[in-house]
XYZ file of N, CA and C in Angstrom:
354
model
N 3.456 8.508 -27.658
C 3.495 8.781 -26.400
C 4.605 9.785 -26.063
N 4.827 10.659 -25.758
C 6.120 11.656 -25.987
C 7.003 11.675 -24.693
N 8.181 11.973 -24.337
C 8.903 11.697 -22.971
C 8.380 12.980 -21.705
N 7.651 13.430 -22.787
C 7.163 14.416 -21.424
C 5.719 13.787 -20.208
N 4.876 12.613 -21.407
C 3.878 12.398 -20.767
C 4.346 11.047 -19.985
N 5.896 10.494 -19.674
C 6.428 9.398 -19.090
C 7.712 10.232 -18.438
N 7.109 10.561 -17.363
C 8.276 11.326 -16.583
C 8.548 10.713 -15.268
N 9.197 11.875 -14.439
C 10.007 10.688 -13.290
C 8.569 11.731 -12.472
N 8.166 11.062 -11.401
C 7.013 11.546 -10.212
C 7.198 10.638 -9.384
N 6.633 11.056 -8.260
C 7.056 11.384 -6.508
C 5.953 9.611 -6.026
N 5.605 9.265 -6.896
C 4.581 8.072 -6.573
C 5.314 7.501 -6.373
N 4.619 6.164 -5.376
C 5.046 5.478 -4.171
C 3.869 4.026 -4.065
N 4.663 2.976 -4.195
C 3.737 1.954 -3.962
C 3.421 1.700 -2.523
N 3.060 1.672 -1.260
C 2.730 0.679 0.143
C 2.435 -1.451 -0.253
N 3.562 -1.889 0.137
C 2.954 -3.245 0.019
C 2.470 -3.685 1.137
N 1.414 -4.501 0.488
C 0.914 -4.601 2.458
C 0.186 -5.815 2.508
N 0.024 -6.778 3.567
C 0.042 -7.620 3.622
C -0.939 -8.347 4.780
N -2.482 -8.660 4.774
C -3.069 -8.811 5.619
C -3.495 -10.547 5.465
N -3.980 -10.697 6.477
C -4.816 -12.225 6.905
C -5.631 -12.391 6.305
N -6.626 -12.020 5.759
C -7.420 -12.305 4.811
C -8.266 -10.548 3.907
N -9.724 -11.490 3.405
C -10.239 -10.287 2.901
C -11.049 -8.844 3.341
N -11.992 -9.583 4.877
C -11.895 -8.131 5.351
C -10.526 -7.639 6.043
N -9.837 -8.213 6.366
C -8.534 -6.760 7.091
C -7.690 -5.788 5.734
N -7.868 -6.330 4.009
C -7.517 -6.036 3.335
C -8.736 -5.078 2.712
N -9.811 -5.338 2.957
C -10.644 -4.088 1.907
C -10.968 -3.170 3.529
N -11.343 -3.169 4.719
C -10.585 -2.495 5.624
C -9.895 -1.238 5.416
N -8.172 -2.183 5.423
C -7.095 -0.992 5.285
C -7.368 -0.135 3.473
N -7.997 -1.296 2.429
C -8.103 -0.283 1.020
C -8.563 0.601 1.171
N -10.384 0.525 1.869
C -10.081 1.267 1.869
C -10.792 2.534 2.262
N -10.236 2.068 3.757
C -10.043 3.318 4.313
C -8.651 4.382 4.192
N -7.809 4.195 3.636
C -7.052 4.433 3.251
C -7.013 5.606 2.384
N -7.663 4.784 0.693
C -8.712 5.903 0.263
C -9.587 6.099 0.718
N -10.113 6.494 1.651
C -11.015 7.340 2.415
C -10.431 8.478 3.064
N -9.265 8.204 3.540
C -8.377 8.350 4.206
C -7.523 9.785 3.447
N -7.872 9.496 1.746
C -7.238 10.538 1.094
C -4.946 10.407 1.725
N -4.877 8.805 1.766
C -4.200 8.615 2.241
C -3.643 7.809 1.433
N -4.058 6.925 0.002
C -3.637 6.396 -0.827
C -4.884 6.540 -1.843
N -4.420 6.655 -3.165
C -5.172 7.415 -4.140
C -5.695 5.797 -5.023
N -5.471 5.175 -4.740
C -6.338 4.184 -5.274
C -5.402 2.735 -4.351
N -6.477 1.437 -4.958
C -6.005 0.229 -4.033
C -6.323 -1.267 -4.976
N -4.876 -1.949 -5.003
C -5.793 -3.583 -5.257
C -5.025 -3.733 -4.593
N -6.121 -5.035 -4.460
C -6.116 -6.432 -3.567
C -5.960 -7.497 -4.502
N -4.756 -8.700 -4.524
C -4.731 -9.247 -4.665
C -4.822 -10.465 -4.052
N -6.185 -11.553 -4.246
C -6.984 -12.877 -3.302
C -6.097 -13.877 -2.529
N -4.917 -14.363 -3.439
C -4.493 -14.996 -2.180
C -2.679 -15.635 -2.725
N -1.934 -15.852 -1.630
C -1.121 -15.869 -1.674
C -0.399 -16.736 -0.689
N 0.756 -17.057 -0.734
C 1.529 -18.168 0.427
C 2.340 -17.640 0.905
N 2.180 -17.644 1.997
C 3.747 -16.960 2.848
C 4.486 -17.095 3.785
N 5.539 -17.496 3.505
C 6.704 -18.737 4.108
C 7.862 -18.267 4.745
N 8.026 -18.001 6.315
C 8.282 -17.429 6.733
C 8.555 -17.556 7.840
N 10.134 -17.563 8.702
C 10.055 -17.940 10.393
C 9.722 -17.225 11.699
N 8.949 -17.506 12.214
C 8.436 -16.739 13.482
C 8.749 -17.475 14.841
N 9.473 -16.908 15.639
C 9.831 -17.470 17.073
C 10.522 -19.325 16.957
N 11.276 -18.983 15.992
C 11.951 -20.575 15.584
C 10.946 -21.296 15.107
N 9.984 -21.487 14.347
C 9.609 -22.309 13.366
C 9.094 -22.000 12.461
N 9.166 -22.911 11.887
C 8.752 -22.212 9.998
C 7.226 -22.544 9.762
N 6.510 -20.859 9.360
C 4.754 -20.795 9.181
C 4.660 -21.207 7.895
N 3.560 -20.704 7.277
C 3.607 -21.537 6.180
C 1.724 -20.904 6.327
N 1.528 -19.124 5.447
C -0.073 -19.349 6.075
C -0.524 -18.448 4.842
N -1.933 -18.816 4.331
C -2.669 -17.683 3.061
C -2.655 -16.470 4.084
N -1.915 -15.248 2.909
C -2.305 -14.005 2.751
C -2.899 -13.220 2.146
N -3.118 -11.809 1.850
C -3.964 -11.831 0.614
C -2.329 -10.279 0.701
N -2.229 -9.334 -0.020
C -1.718 -8.701 -0.986
C -2.654 -7.328 -0.787
N -1.774 -6.358 -0.242
C -2.618 -4.685 -0.998
C -1.531 -3.873 -1.518
N -1.835 -3.239 -2.529
C -0.854 -2.639 -3.217
C -1.140 -1.070 -3.164
N -1.194 -0.108 -1.991
C -1.566 0.832 -1.939
C -0.645 2.249 -2.628
N -1.760 2.913 -4.210
C -0.649 3.914 -5.151
C -1.189 5.189 -4.321
N 0.195 5.644 -3.469
C -0.069 7.219 -3.123
C 1.296 7.669 -3.483
N 1.305 8.747 -2.704
C 2.679 9.683 -3.448
C 4.265 9.990 -2.102
N 5.347 9.861 -2.151
C 6.535 10.008 -1.503
C 6.174 10.567 0.280
N 5.424 11.510 -0.291
C 5.101 12.811 0.529
C 4.162 12.207 1.779
N 3.337 10.857 1.561
C 1.540 11.075 2.255
C 2.294 9.324 3.003
N 3.668 8.763 2.702
C 3.832 7.035 2.558
C 3.806 7.673 4.515
N 4.546 7.646 5.461
C 4.628 8.263 6.331
C 3.072 8.655 6.427
N 2.845 8.678 6.599
C 1.684 9.061 7.388
C 0.511 7.375 6.751
N 0.602 7.401 5.740
C -0.191 5.664 5.360
C 0.216 4.774 6.143
N 1.628 4.916 6.016
C 1.981 3.755 6.923
C 1.351 3.483 8.574
N 1.655 4.649 8.990
C 1.099 5.248 10.596
C -0.008 4.176 10.557
N -0.752 4.969 9.616
C -2.497 4.272 9.255
C -3.046 2.894 9.764
N -2.030 2.353 8.374
C -2.064 0.935 8.509
C -1.929 0.101 9.418
N -0.820 0.984 10.100
C -0.392 0.374 11.128
C -1.331 0.089 12.738
N -1.548 1.188 12.780
C -3.247 1.609 13.681
C -3.885 1.060 13.819
N -4.771 -0.012 12.628
C -5.744 -0.437 11.693
C -5.721 -2.226 11.435
N -4.288 -2.371 11.327
C -3.820 -4.012 11.357
C -4.183 -4.601 12.541
N -4.623 -5.694 11.744
C -4.297 -7.041 13.539
C -2.487 -7.981 13.659
N -1.760 -7.352 12.609
C -0.517 -8.559 13.295
C 0.188 -7.065 13.548
N 1.256 -8.049 14.953
C 2.334 -7.178 15.545
C 3.108 -6.610 14.881
N 3.574 -7.179 13.664
C 4.376 -6.514 13.384
C 4.116 -6.758 11.306
N 2.685 -6.218 11.082
C 2.220 -5.632 9.667
C 4.064 -5.682 9.064
N 3.356 -5.869 7.398
C 4.582 -6.066 6.150
C 3.789 -4.906 5.876
N 4.825 -3.706 6.166
C 4.154 -2.588 5.427
C 5.556 -2.203 5.010
N 5.725 -2.820 3.463
C 6.807 -1.643 2.414
C 6.687 -1.090 1.546
N 7.483 -0.096 1.276
C 7.541 1.484 0.454
C 8.496 1.097 -1.094
N 7.715 0.834 -1.630
C 8.507 1.068 -3.533
C 8.686 2.207 -4.067
N 9.199 3.020 -4.221
C 9.444 4.089 -4.908
C 9.686 3.601 -6.331
N 8.536 4.441 -7.163
C 8.348 3.862 -8.280
C 9.213 5.273 -9.674
N 9.505 4.609 -10.547
C 10.742 5.636 -10.881
C 9.815 6.856 -11.595
N 8.926 5.992 -12.931
C 8.718 7.248 -14.088
C 6.800 7.189 -13.813
N 6.069 7.741 -14.968
C 4.928 7.502 -14.785
C 3.909 7.973 -15.397
N 3.128 7.618 -16.267
C 1.598 8.621 -17.280
C 1.384 9.556 -16.512
N 2.419 10.630 -17.174
C 1.795 12.233 -16.795
C 0.156 12.449 -15.978
N -0.457 11.779 -16.758
C -2.367 12.138 -16.633
C -2.153 11.340 -15.180
N -2.233 10.150 -15.280
C -2.523 8.803 -13.853
C -1.617 9.774 -13.017
N -0.686 9.936 -12.536
C -0.126 10.679 -11.748
C -0.153 11.698 -11.507
N -0.934 12.611 -12.422
C -1.432 13.754 -11.821
C -3.178 13.343 -10.601
N -3.291 12.621 -11.320
C -4.501 11.985 -11.354
C -3.982 11.356 -9.315
N -3.076 10.514 -9.368
C -3.094 10.249 -7.859
C -2.987 11.256 -6.787
N -1.843 12.229 -7.720
C -1.576 13.653 -6.975
C -3.208 13.963 -5.890
N -3.538 14.363 -7.041
C -4.973 15.234 -6.332
C -5.597 14.608 -5.942
N -5.784 12.947 -5.485
C -6.685 11.830 -5.033
C -5.584 11.891 -3.541
N -4.480 12.463 -3.177
C -3.818 12.539 -1.682
C -3.826 13.962 -1.709
N -3.846 14.332 -2.455
C -3.872 15.912 -2.688
C -4.576 16.511 -1.016
N -5.963 16.397 -0.626
C -6.639 16.059 -0.038
C -6.291 15.622 1.318
N -5.296 15.458 1.704
C -5.284 14.102 2.851
C -4.179 15.288 3.734
N -4.724 15.138 4.797
C -4.058 15.900 6.335
C -2.628 15.550 6.712
N -2.036 15.616 6.365
C -0.108 14.644 6.511
C 0.429 15.277 7.080
N 1.020 15.097 8.631
C 1.815 15.361 9.312
C 3.143 15.560 8.501
N 3.953 16.793 9.415
C 5.599 16.905 9.099
C 6.312 16.708 10.112
């Protein structure tokens, strides 16, 4: 692998949690259909422990990792918020440094068709 094929990119992950697989599939599939994400990975179960309204809560959740571009991240976050059942959904952008050139090119091509407001 040459350094040219592993260069800096504008690729980001959006890390999102979901209460169940139905919501995870809705968010993942919708984001890809809207071309706000090129791909989504769903990890079927984790345990979340957090404080809410003064109580320690423990819930099973699903993790969704949406692969997108930094230019599309805000629009993708807004789309997720509009389609998520939580009052305060976990949506975190994780910037990625470098990536496999052909994969990053594919990612950009998949997201390029989205209408992204400025």
